[in-house]
Amino acid sequence: MQTKIMSEKMFIAGKWQAGKATFDVVNPQNNEVIAKVPLASKDDMISAIEQADEAFQHLASWPVHERIRVLTSAANYLQEHHDLFAETISLEGSKTITESRGEVSRAIQTIRISAEEARRLKGETINFDQKEGSENRVGYYYRFPIGVIGAITPFNDPLNLVAHKIGPAIASGNPIVLKPASVTPLSAIMLAKAFDQAGIPKGFLSVITGAGREIGEVLVTHPAVKMVSFTGGLEAGKHIAHQAGLKKISMELGSNSPVIILNDACLTEAVASTVSGAFSAVGQNCIGVQRIYVEEAIYDTFLQKFIERTKELQVGDKMSEWTDMGPLIQEKEAIRVEEWVQEALMEGATLETGGTRDGAFYDPTVLTNVSHDSKVYYEEIFGPVVIIESIQNIQEAVKRANEVEYGLQAGIFTKNLDDAFYTVQKLHVGGVMVNDSSDYRIDEMPFGGVKGSGLGREGVKFSMEEMTEPKVVCFKLGNTWGM
């Protein structure tokens, strides 16, 4: 049955607007058009930014209790429309309906955390009398919003990663102009509806849909935009950093996440966790497991169990409750993954299972004996492919884990505290998950990486710190004050 094609509008400073042109949003599972969305122009983006800046300049104070009310109301809207949000995520993206439900729940939590953190955004008193001659001074510092936030989000978490931009911006009192991924804009539009229903002040939120090459540079370079928050690929991140100039930048740029399995690990837990970490969301996950290093004594057993569990995964209709993996976001991405795997095989790798493509679908794939010069080893594959290697000891595992350009998160399975702490100290990453895969995150924790994995940290509290600045206030009291 043909899906009814929706006609959506973009949200610009409190108004729902059509565009002079539209583009199609396509279900990657069957290439069916599910919606037509405005193709914004540079003028649309400039208008959104200027109205955001004007709203910020003219709103003398946006009380914290009002920010909390708006955020709480928006979260309630998501809760009330939970199923619709989940269906939208699955239709426009790659996630199964089960994974999409989980993302909606996380987005609700992200927005609720933002409401909670709004009341905790505060400064502290300063003891000026610690300096000789300043005995008659008292004061404090507080944090103030910096102004318009420009945000660019990817396709793989089209609702929760948008919530991670909008929630902290609103909680800290900043207007935000957001450009969602062109392949998955519907979830962001629906979230804008939630905030519109919640009564967000005019100008404090805009969701602009369109091509990055047309409107992205305007968002990054406009002088009224005081901070750029970007989640996406490394090369795009480098380009944005060069464009942005002297303004705040927060970037999460992906990974090539390692997991280390030592001899004393619980193999049942390690296998279950790493299979899930490698293949959930079709591997299109920045903290998804890409490289697994296993101590030699348990390597064969781990590999066998990992392959067995991988073969149990159901690939197919993402709207089915029984499906574990749907399609990649576009067929061209599945073709790219296929090419990387074939290149690795030509360079000597062994295909243990998978390696088959059908349109945008690519079977969960396990490779061994992969050359460290292969692209699939040192780049972020962003697909359902995992590499498993044998290592002699923890030192070798850490050395190999560190030899790529990325450093977002890593995992280790061991009962040995010394080995666990060794990896915590020596792995060049932003997070180490002990007895879990790299694919673990809660939305409150500081999230980000080192090296090519980005700049700064997300996680609501930490994003709010990036989106505000401290201001010091000092009172010099009269000479008779201390008498």
Tab-separated table of C-alpha atoms in Angstrom:
chain	number	residue	atom	x	y	z
A	1	MET	CA	0.000	0.000	0.000
A	2	GLN	CA	1.328	3.398	-0.981
A	3	THR	CA	2.187	5.562	2.022
A	4	LYS	CA	0.458	8.921	2.055
A	5	ILE	CA	3.018	11.597	1.210
A	6	MET	CA	3.158	14.264	3.903
A	7	SER	CA	3.765	17.914	3.085
A	8	GLU	CA	5.755	19.564	5.860
A	9	LYS	CA	6.750	23.137	6.642
A	10	MET	CA	9.838	24.429	8.395
A	11	PHE	CA	9.715	26.363	11.654
A	12	ILE	CA	11.251	29.846	11.452
A	13	ALA	CA	11.105	32.053	14.541
A	14	GLY	CA	7.667	30.926	15.647
A	15	LYS	CA	6.078	30.614	12.196
A	16	TRP	CA	5.508	27.554	10.032
A	17	GLN	CA	6.697	28.389	6.526
A	18	ALA	CA	6.744	26.666	3.177
A	19	GLY	CA	9.659	27.044	0.796
A	20	LYS	CA	9.837	28.110	-2.812
A	21	ALA	CA	10.977	24.577	-3.576
A	22	THR	CA	10.797	21.205	-1.821
A	23	PHE	CA	12.807	18.021	-1.634
A	24	ASP	CA	11.738	14.436	-1.044
A	25	VAL	CA	12.243	12.467	2.135
A	26	VAL	CA	12.608	8.804	1.209
A	27	ASN	CA	12.165	5.585	3.157
A	28	PRO	CA	15.544	3.858	2.605
A	29	GLN	CA	13.952	0.426	2.887
A	30	ASN	CA	11.974	0.732	-0.344
A	31	ASN	CA	12.864	4.179	-1.783
A	32	GLU	CA	9.269	5.282	-1.286
A	33	VAL	CA	8.729	9.029	-0.923
A	34	ILE	CA	7.155	9.654	2.481
A	35	ALA	CA	7.254	13.456	2.657
A	36	LYS	CA	8.021	16.658	0.827
A	37	VAL	CA	9.948	19.203	2.879
A	38	PRO	CA	10.879	22.837	2.171
A	39	LEU	CA	14.228	23.409	0.490
A	40	ALA	CA	15.358	26.475	2.399
A	41	SER	CA	17.306	29.278	0.768
A	42	LYS	CA	20.135	31.385	2.145
A	43	ASP	CA	17.598	34.158	2.742
A	44	ASP	CA	15.504	31.787	4.875
A	45	MET	CA	18.542	30.972	7.003
A	46	ILE	CA	19.574	34.615	7.338
A	47	SER	CA	16.031	35.528	8.361
A	48	ALA	CA	15.988	32.809	11.028
A	49	ILE	CA	19.355	33.905	12.444
A	50	GLU	CA	18.469	37.597	12.470
A	51	GLN	CA	15.123	36.968	14.166
A	52	ALA	CA	16.839	34.756	16.733
A	53	ASP	CA	19.374	37.471	17.475
A	54	GLU	CA	16.663	40.120	17.705
A	55	ALA	CA	14.645	37.968	20.106
A	56	PHE	CA	17.718	37.444	22.263
A	57	GLN	CA	18.610	41.127	22.333
A	58	HIS	CA	15.097	42.322	23.145
A	59	LEU	CA	14.100	39.730	25.701
A	60	ALA	CA	15.472	41.435	28.798
A	61	SER	CA	15.229	38.260	30.814
A	62	TRP	CA	13.778	34.840	30.129
A	63	PRO	CA	13.087	33.534	33.627
A	64	VAL	CA	14.370	30.112	34.542
A	65	HIS	CA	10.902	28.975	35.596
A	66	GLU	CA	9.637	29.769	32.081
A	67	ARG	CA	12.447	27.771	30.475
A	68	ILE	CA	11.592	24.862	32.758
A	69	ARG	CA	7.920	25.122	31.859
A	70	VAL	CA	8.621	25.095	28.116
A	71	LEU	CA	11.015	22.148	28.345
A	72	THR	CA	8.698	20.141	30.575
A	73	SER	CA	5.732	20.805	28.320
A	74	ALA	CA	7.703	19.742	25.244
A	75	ALA	CA	8.796	16.527	26.972
A	76	ASN	CA	5.169	15.824	27.891
A	77	TYR	CA	4.185	16.310	24.237
A	78	LEU	CA	6.748	13.710	23.184
A	79	GLN	CA	5.444	11.315	25.806
A	80	GLU	CA	1.880	11.758	24.605
A	81	HIS	CA	2.902	11.167	20.966
A	82	HIS	CA	5.520	8.504	21.691
A	83	ASP	CA	4.350	6.027	19.051
A	84	LEU	CA	4.089	8.647	16.306
A	85	PHE	CA	7.619	9.879	16.968
A	86	ALA	CA	8.935	6.307	16.916
A	87	GLU	CA	7.186	5.510	13.644
A	88	THR	CA	8.581	8.683	12.076
A	89	ILE	CA	12.151	7.863	13.139
A	90	SER	CA	11.857	4.397	11.607
A	91	LEU	CA	10.167	5.544	8.408
A	92	GLU	CA	12.701	8.200	7.515
A	93	GLY	CA	15.792	6.475	8.888
A	94	SER	CA	17.446	3.122	9.439
A	95	LYS	CA	16.343	2.152	12.910
A	96	THR	CA	13.995	-0.684	13.678
A	97	ILE	CA	10.767	0.258	15.407
A	98	THR	CA	12.139	-1.172	18.656
A	99	GLU	CA	15.274	0.967	18.414
A	100	SER	CA	13.163	4.008	17.534
A	101	ARG	CA	11.005	3.610	20.622
A	102	GLY	CA	14.184	3.600	22.665
A	103	GLU	CA	15.349	6.792	20.998
A	104	VAL	CA	12.079	8.579	21.759
A	105	SER	CA	12.378	7.607	25.411
A	106	ARG	CA	15.932	8.917	25.490
A	107	ALA	CA	14.899	12.192	23.852
A	108	ILE	CA	12.216	12.679	26.489
A	109	GLN	CA	14.829	12.117	29.172
A	110	THR	CA	17.259	14.522	27.483
A	111	ILE	CA	14.667	17.296	27.505
A	112	ARG	CA	13.628	16.557	31.090
A	113	ILE	CA	17.280	16.644	32.179
A	114	SER	CA	17.559	20.015	30.415
A	115	ALA	CA	14.658	21.313	32.507
A	116	GLU	CA	16.336	20.066	35.672
A	117	GLU	CA	19.712	21.568	34.761
A	118	ALA	CA	18.117	24.953	34.014
A	119	ARG	CA	17.538	25.423	37.744
A	120	ARG	CA	21.096	24.329	38.527
A	121	LEU	CA	22.844	26.777	36.180
A	122	LYS	CA	24.411	29.013	38.792
A	123	GLY	CA	27.663	30.555	39.937
A	124	GLU	CA	29.234	30.993	43.364
A	125	THR	CA	30.613	33.602	45.693
A	126	ILE	CA	34.239	34.640	45.415
A	127	ASN	CA	36.429	35.332	48.447
A	128	PHE	CA	38.041	38.548	47.271
A	129	ASP	CA	39.583	39.080	50.696
A	130	GLN	CA	42.071	36.297	49.951
A	131	LYS	CA	44.169	39.095	48.417
A	132	GLU	CA	45.755	41.684	50.650
A	133	GLY	CA	44.012	45.040	50.321
A	134	SER	CA	40.724	43.496	49.144
A	135	GLU	CA	39.169	43.054	52.563
A	136	ASN	CA	36.361	45.479	51.639
A	137	ARG	CA	35.349	43.659	48.459
A	138	VAL	CA	32.625	41.032	48.074
A	139	GLY	CA	31.201	39.421	44.978
A	140	TYR	CA	30.308	36.419	42.932
A	141	TYR	CA	30.138	35.099	39.382
A	142	TYR	CA	27.176	33.852	37.421
A	143	ARG	CA	26.781	32.307	33.976
A	144	PHE	CA	25.034	34.182	31.179
A	145	PRO	CA	23.775	32.952	27.776
A	146	ILE	CA	26.038	33.831	24.850
A	147	GLY	CA	23.433	34.303	22.109
A	148	VAL	CA	22.382	32.461	18.968
A	149	ILE	CA	23.455	28.810	18.773
A	150	GLY	CA	23.834	27.306	15.303
A	151	ALA	CA	23.321	23.534	15.315
A	152	ILE	CA	23.801	20.866	12.653
A	153	THR	CA	22.685	17.291	13.341
A	154	PRO	CA	23.200	13.913	11.615
A	155	PHE	CA	20.750	11.271	10.432
A	156	ASN	CA	21.540	8.394	12.764
A	157	ASP	CA	19.743	9.741	15.867
A	158	PRO	CA	17.362	12.203	14.211
A	159	LEU	CA	15.412	12.995	17.374
A	160	ASN	CA	17.680	12.568	20.390
A	161	LEU	CA	20.707	14.303	18.889
A	162	VAL	CA	18.425	17.206	17.982
A	163	ALA	CA	17.169	17.207	21.579
A	164	HIS	CA	20.803	17.355	22.716
A	165	LYS	CA	21.177	20.664	20.873
A	166	ILE	CA	17.803	22.267	21.563
A	167	GLY	CA	17.381	21.206	25.199
A	168	PRO	CA	20.616	22.716	26.576
A	169	ALA	CA	20.275	25.855	24.433
A	170	ILE	CA	16.825	26.609	25.817
A	171	ALA	CA	17.773	25.625	29.360
A	172	SER	CA	20.662	28.101	29.284
A	173	GLY	CA	18.538	30.892	27.767
A	174	ASN	CA	19.909	30.877	24.234
A	175	PRO	CA	17.982	30.941	20.940
A	176	ILE	CA	18.919	28.141	18.565
A	177	VAL	CA	18.776	27.717	14.793
A	178	LEU	CA	19.014	24.070	13.785
A	179	LYS	CA	19.623	22.380	10.465
A	180	PRO	CA	18.784	18.672	10.622
A	181	ALA	CA	20.170	16.069	8.224
A	182	SER	CA	18.430	16.317	4.871
A	183	VAL	CA	17.687	12.586	4.765
A	184	THR	CA	15.942	12.619	8.176
A	185	PRO	CA	14.354	16.043	8.792
A	186	LEU	CA	10.904	14.877	9.899
A	187	SER	CA	11.802	14.015	13.488
A	188	ALA	CA	13.309	17.480	14.004
A	189	ILE	CA	10.214	19.119	12.521
A	190	MET	CA	8.028	17.116	14.894
A	191	LEU	CA	10.186	18.209	17.828
A	192	ALA	CA	9.738	21.819	16.730
A	193	LYS	CA	5.973	21.205	16.899
A	194	ALA	CA	6.407	20.051	20.484
A	195	PHE	CA	8.212	23.262	21.424
A	196	ASP	CA	5.736	25.372	19.480
A	197	GLN	CA	2.907	23.772	21.462
A	198	ALA	CA	4.914	24.416	24.625
A	199	GLY	CA	4.938	28.155	23.926
A	200	ILE	CA	8.607	28.783	23.252
A	201	PRO	CA	9.198	32.541	22.764
A	202	LYS	CA	9.143	33.682	19.161
A	203	GLY	CA	12.608	33.601	17.682
A	204	PHE	CA	14.118	31.204	20.202
A	205	LEU	CA	13.813	28.155	17.938
A	206	SER	CA	14.065	27.656	14.211
A	207	VAL	CA	14.354	24.349	12.357
A	208	ILE	CA	15.523	24.983	8.810
A	209	THR	CA	15.444	22.143	6.276
A	210	GLY	CA	17.578	22.068	3.177
A	211	ALA	CA	20.930	21.342	1.629
A	212	GLY	CA	24.003	21.951	3.721
A	213	ARG	CA	25.907	23.323	0.738
A	214	GLU	CA	23.212	25.990	0.328
A	215	ILE	CA	22.479	27.054	3.914
A	216	GLY	CA	25.163	25.451	6.070
A	217	GLU	CA	27.874	28.028	5.469
A	218	VAL	CA	25.498	30.882	6.327
A	219	LEU	CA	24.683	29.239	9.647
A	220	VAL	CA	28.345	28.667	10.477
A	221	THR	CA	29.724	32.041	9.412
A	222	HIS	CA	26.954	34.530	10.308
A	223	PRO	CA	28.344	36.971	12.905
A	224	ALA	CA	25.195	36.766	15.049
A	225	VAL	CA	25.804	33.034	15.589
A	226	LYS	CA	27.992	32.852	18.690
A	227	MET	CA	28.496	29.092	18.807
A	228	VAL	CA	28.346	26.216	16.333
A	229	SER	CA	27.344	22.808	17.678
A	230	PHE	CA	27.979	20.092	15.087
A	231	THR	CA	27.634	16.326	15.102
A	232	GLY	CA	28.841	14.557	11.989
A	233	GLY	CA	31.876	13.410	10.040
A	234	LEU	CA	35.496	14.379	10.573
A	235	GLU	CA	36.056	16.015	7.185
A	236	ALA	CA	32.888	18.102	7.494
A	237	GLY	CA	33.965	19.062	10.989
A	238	LYS	CA	37.354	20.263	9.788
A	239	HIS	CA	35.674	22.335	7.091
A	240	ILE	CA	33.260	23.913	9.578
A	241	ALA	CA	36.081	24.697	12.005
A	242	HIS	CA	37.914	26.608	9.269
A	243	GLN	CA	34.739	28.473	8.296
A	244	ALA	CA	33.562	29.374	11.789
A	245	GLY	CA	36.341	31.760	12.735
A	246	LEU	CA	36.473	33.262	16.222
A	247	LYS	CA	33.412	31.701	17.831
A	248	LYS	CA	32.712	28.777	20.093
A	249	ILE	CA	32.709	25.348	18.490
A	250	SER	CA	31.472	22.041	19.879
A	251	MET	CA	31.976	18.999	17.678
A	252	GLU	CA	31.352	15.284	17.948
A	253	LEU	CA	33.015	13.779	14.907
A	254	GLY	CA	32.663	10.044	15.152
A	255	SER	CA	34.910	7.168	16.044
A	256	ASN	CA	36.376	3.768	15.270
A	257	SER	CA	35.668	2.278	18.665
A	258	PRO	CA	37.749	-0.555	20.145
A	259	VAL	CA	36.748	-3.145	22.711
A	260	ILE	CA	39.284	-5.314	24.557
A	261	ILE	CA	38.372	-8.828	25.771
A	262	LEU	CA	40.792	-10.321	28.310
A	263	ASN	CA	41.132	-13.941	29.379
A	264	ASP	CA	39.198	-13.453	32.607
A	265	ALA	CA	36.184	-11.832	30.932
A	266	CYS	CA	32.684	-13.273	31.147
A	267	LEU	CA	32.394	-14.434	27.533
A	268	THR	CA	28.604	-14.615	27.556
A	269	GLU	CA	28.324	-10.945	28.520
A	270	ALA	CA	31.186	-9.898	26.254
A	271	VAL	CA	29.696	-11.576	23.186
A	272	ALA	CA	26.166	-10.279	23.774
A	273	SER	CA	27.367	-6.734	24.435
A	274	THR	CA	29.773	-6.496	21.499
A	275	VAL	CA	27.366	-8.030	18.978
A	276	SER	CA	24.757	-5.499	20.030
A	277	GLY	CA	27.359	-2.718	20.041
A	278	ALA	CA	28.562	-3.593	16.557
A	279	PHE	CA	25.243	-4.065	14.780
A	280	SER	CA	22.577	-1.967	16.504
A	281	ALA	CA	21.343	0.861	14.271
A	282	VAL	CA	22.985	-1.060	11.388
A	283	GLY	CA	26.368	0.000	12.752
A	284	GLN	CA	25.524	3.633	12.017
A	285	ASN	CA	26.476	4.697	15.486
A	286	CYS	CA	29.411	6.889	16.426
A	287	ILE	CA	30.230	4.750	19.477
A	288	GLY	CA	29.434	1.443	17.779
A	289	VAL	CA	31.985	-1.361	18.149
A	290	GLN	CA	34.298	-1.557	15.128
A	291	ARG	CA	37.451	-3.291	16.423
A	292	ILE	CA	37.578	-6.108	18.989
A	293	TYR	CA	40.894	-7.244	20.482
A	294	VAL	CA	40.757	-10.637	22.204
A	295	GLU	CA	43.489	-12.310	24.250
A	296	GLU	CA	44.913	-15.308	22.455
A	297	ALA	CA	43.821	-17.996	24.939
A	298	ILE	CA	40.113	-17.259	24.431
A	299	TYR	CA	40.253	-15.883	20.879
A	300	ASP	CA	38.909	-18.972	19.071
A	301	THR	CA	36.082	-19.493	21.555
A	302	PHE	CA	35.073	-15.840	21.516
A	303	LEU	CA	35.166	-15.686	17.709
A	304	GLN	CA	33.006	-18.789	17.355
A	305	LYS	CA	30.414	-17.543	19.831
A	306	PHE	CA	30.418	-14.064	18.276
A	307	ILE	CA	29.804	-15.481	14.795
A	308	GLU	CA	27.033	-17.756	16.078
A	309	ARG	CA	25.219	-14.877	17.727
A	310	THR	CA	25.713	-12.624	14.683
A	311	LYS	CA	24.108	-15.232	12.443
A	312	GLU	CA	21.037	-15.189	14.694
A	313	LEU	CA	20.322	-11.535	13.907
A	314	GLN	CA	17.235	-10.936	11.784
A	315	VAL	CA	17.724	-8.499	8.881
A	316	GLY	CA	14.598	-7.157	7.208
A	317	ASP	CA	11.539	-4.966	7.630
A	318	LYS	CA	12.447	-2.278	10.163
A	319	MET	CA	8.800	-1.866	11.172
A	320	SER	CA	8.622	-5.487	12.356
A	321	GLU	CA	8.950	-6.239	16.065
A	322	TRP	CA	11.161	-9.233	15.194
A	323	THR	CA	13.748	-7.374	13.141
A	324	ASP	CA	17.219	-6.706	14.568
A	325	MET	CA	18.660	-4.767	11.623
A	326	GLY	CA	17.087	-2.698	8.883
A	327	PRO	CA	18.700	-0.989	5.881
A	328	LEU	CA	21.479	1.564	5.875
A	329	ILE	CA	20.366	5.143	5.392
A	330	GLN	CA	20.920	5.053	1.615
A	331	GLU	CA	21.904	2.417	-0.905
A	332	LYS	CA	25.049	4.378	-1.751
A	333	GLU	CA	26.178	3.908	1.861
A	334	ALA	CA	25.615	0.155	1.611
A	335	ILE	CA	27.630	0.169	-1.615
A	336	ARG	CA	30.436	2.079	0.122
A	337	VAL	CA	30.493	-0.459	2.983
A	338	GLU	CA	30.553	-3.280	0.437
A	339	GLU	CA	33.494	-1.665	-1.361
A	340	TRP	CA	35.468	-1.209	1.864
A	341	VAL	CA	34.928	-4.857	2.789
A	342	GLN	CA	35.936	-6.057	-0.675
A	343	GLU	CA	39.057	-3.908	-0.488
A	344	ALA	CA	39.954	-5.477	2.867
A	345	LEU	CA	39.419	-8.972	1.452
A	346	MET	CA	41.686	-8.164	-1.498
A	347	GLU	CA	44.320	-7.108	1.044
A	348	GLY	CA	44.183	-10.447	2.852
A	349	ALA	CA	41.266	-10.249	5.289
A	350	THR	CA	39.094	-13.278	6.041
A	351	LEU	CA	35.306	-13.040	5.779
A	352	GLU	CA	33.875	-15.011	8.709
A	353	THR	CA	30.209	-14.196	8.064
A	354	GLY	CA	28.105	-11.645	6.192
A	355	GLY	CA	29.484	-9.578	3.336
A	356	THR	CA	26.256	-9.666	1.319
A	357	ARG	CA	24.370	-6.603	0.081
A	358	ASP	CA	20.794	-6.306	-1.171
A	359	GLY	CA	20.012	-2.726	-2.101
A	360	ALA	CA	20.424	-0.639	1.058
A	361	PHE	CA	20.601	-3.775	3.214
A	362	TYR	CA	23.995	-5.148	4.209
A	363	ASP	CA	24.304	-8.270	6.315
A	364	PRO	CA	26.117	-8.077	9.671
A	365	THR	CA	29.709	-8.804	8.769
A	366	VAL	CA	32.670	-10.159	10.740
A	367	LEU	CA	36.227	-9.842	9.445
A	368	THR	CA	39.478	-11.302	10.755
A	369	ASN	CA	43.100	-10.981	9.605
A	370	VAL	CA	42.450	-7.423	8.477
A	371	SER	CA	45.494	-5.438	7.370
A	372	HIS	CA	46.083	-2.346	9.469
A	373	ASP	CA	46.508	-0.500	6.175
A	374	SER	CA	42.936	-1.302	5.122
A	375	LYS	CA	40.458	1.545	5.150
A	376	VAL	CA	37.992	-0.557	7.129
A	377	TYR	CA	40.575	-0.792	9.933
A	378	TYR	CA	41.638	2.814	10.386
A	379	GLU	CA	38.570	4.767	9.195
A	380	GLU	CA	35.047	4.908	10.640
A	381	ILE	CA	33.028	2.473	8.553
A	382	PHE	CA	29.616	3.545	9.923
A	383	GLY	CA	28.080	0.274	8.877
A	384	PRO	CA	27.471	-3.276	10.167
A	385	VAL	CA	31.076	-4.481	10.003
A	386	VAL	CA	33.306	-5.520	12.889
A	387	ILE	CA	36.964	-6.590	12.984
A	388	ILE	CA	38.158	-9.212	15.489
A	389	GLU	CA	41.866	-9.674	16.276
A	390	SER	CA	43.956	-11.799	18.591
A	391	ILE	CA	46.345	-10.029	20.980
A	392	GLN	CA	49.037	-11.281	23.348
A	393	ASN	CA	48.355	-9.005	26.323
A	394	ILE	CA	46.709	-5.821	27.549
A	395	GLN	CA	49.654	-3.668	26.492
A	396	GLU	CA	49.385	-4.808	22.875
A	397	ALA	CA	45.629	-4.301	22.889
A	398	VAL	CA	45.909	-0.719	24.132
A	399	LYS	CA	48.672	0.059	21.631
A	400	ARG	CA	46.516	-1.163	18.754
A	401	ALA	CA	43.404	0.537	20.082
A	402	ASN	CA	45.241	3.871	20.099
A	403	GLU	CA	46.724	3.668	16.612
A	404	VAL	CA	43.802	5.250	14.748
A	405	GLU	CA	42.954	8.937	14.402
A	406	TYR	CA	39.771	8.651	16.475
A	407	GLY	CA	39.233	8.508	20.237
A	408	LEU	CA	35.601	8.702	21.297
A	409	GLN	CA	34.820	5.705	23.517
A	410	ALA	CA	36.229	2.239	24.197
A	411	GLY	CA	35.306	-0.834	26.173
A	412	ILE	CA	37.119	-3.533	28.119
A	413	PHE	CA	35.907	-6.812	29.603
A	414	THR	CA	37.935	-8.021	32.575
A	415	LYS	CA	37.621	-8.893	36.248
A	416	ASN	CA	41.114	-7.537	36.947
A	417	LEU	CA	41.046	-4.042	38.463
A	418	ASP	CA	44.674	-3.392	37.556
A	419	ASP	CA	43.991	-4.137	33.884
A	420	ALA	CA	40.832	-2.044	33.966
A	421	PHE	CA	42.689	0.933	35.434
A	422	TYR	CA	45.535	0.448	32.955
A	423	THR	CA	43.119	0.923	30.062
A	424	VAL	CA	41.463	3.890	31.771
A	425	GLN	CA	44.864	5.573	32.043
A	426	LYS	CA	46.333	4.576	28.675
A	427	LEU	CA	43.473	4.576	26.167
A	428	HIS	CA	43.311	7.876	24.259
A	429	VAL	CA	39.531	8.251	24.329
A	430	GLY	CA	36.838	10.347	25.953
A	431	GLY	CA	35.198	7.434	27.755
A	432	VAL	CA	36.116	3.902	28.877
A	433	MET	CA	33.311	1.428	29.560
A	434	VAL	CA	34.476	-1.357	31.884
A	435	ASN	CA	32.687	-4.694	31.365
A	436	ASP	CA	30.592	-3.106	28.660
A	437	SER	CA	31.053	-2.300	25.002
A	438	SER	CA	31.960	1.143	23.705
A	439	ASP	CA	28.307	1.495	22.717
A	440	TYR	CA	27.043	2.765	26.053
A	441	ARG	CA	25.865	6.247	26.907
A	442	ILE	CA	23.422	7.974	29.169
A	443	ASP	CA	22.284	11.423	28.189
A	444	GLU	CA	23.475	13.187	31.334
A	445	MET	CA	27.139	12.156	31.171
A	446	PRO	CA	29.875	14.208	29.476
A	447	PHE	CA	30.105	12.829	25.957
A	448	GLY	CA	32.856	13.537	23.473
A	449	GLY	CA	36.299	12.475	22.403
A	450	VAL	CA	39.889	13.313	21.674
A	451	LYS	CA	41.983	13.407	18.499
A	452	GLY	CA	39.725	13.277	15.430
A	453	SER	CA	36.632	12.488	17.478
A	454	GLY	CA	35.840	16.085	18.265
A	455	LEU	CA	36.069	19.173	20.434
A	456	GLY	CA	34.289	19.775	23.729
A	457	ARG	CA	31.649	17.639	25.400
A	458	GLU	CA	27.931	17.099	25.052
A	459	GLY	CA	25.643	15.843	27.791
A	460	VAL	CA	23.131	18.434	28.949
A	461	LYS	CA	25.066	20.061	31.800
A	462	PHE	CA	28.272	20.168	29.797
A	463	SER	CA	26.599	21.585	26.698
A	464	MET	CA	25.060	24.308	28.856
A	465	GLU	CA	28.493	25.253	30.146
A	466	GLU	CA	29.685	25.566	26.539
A	467	MET	CA	26.642	27.720	25.718
A	468	THR	CA	27.218	30.168	28.577
A	469	GLU	CA	30.049	32.335	29.901
A	470	PRO	CA	30.909	33.332	33.466
A	471	LYS	CA	30.561	36.978	34.479
A	472	VAL	CA	32.319	38.244	37.601
A	473	VAL	CA	30.609	40.824	39.820
A	474	CYS	CA	32.665	42.590	42.496
A	475	PHE	CA	31.440	45.222	44.969
A	476	LYS	CA	33.946	47.550	46.583
A	477	LEU	CA	32.351	48.630	49.826
A	478	GLY	CA	32.823	51.935	51.645
A	479	ASN	CA	35.829	52.508	53.914
A	480	THR	CA	33.593	52.414	56.992
A	481	TRP	CA	32.125	48.983	56.072
A	482	GLY	CA	34.497	47.022	58.270
A	483	MET	CA	34.226	49.321	61.312
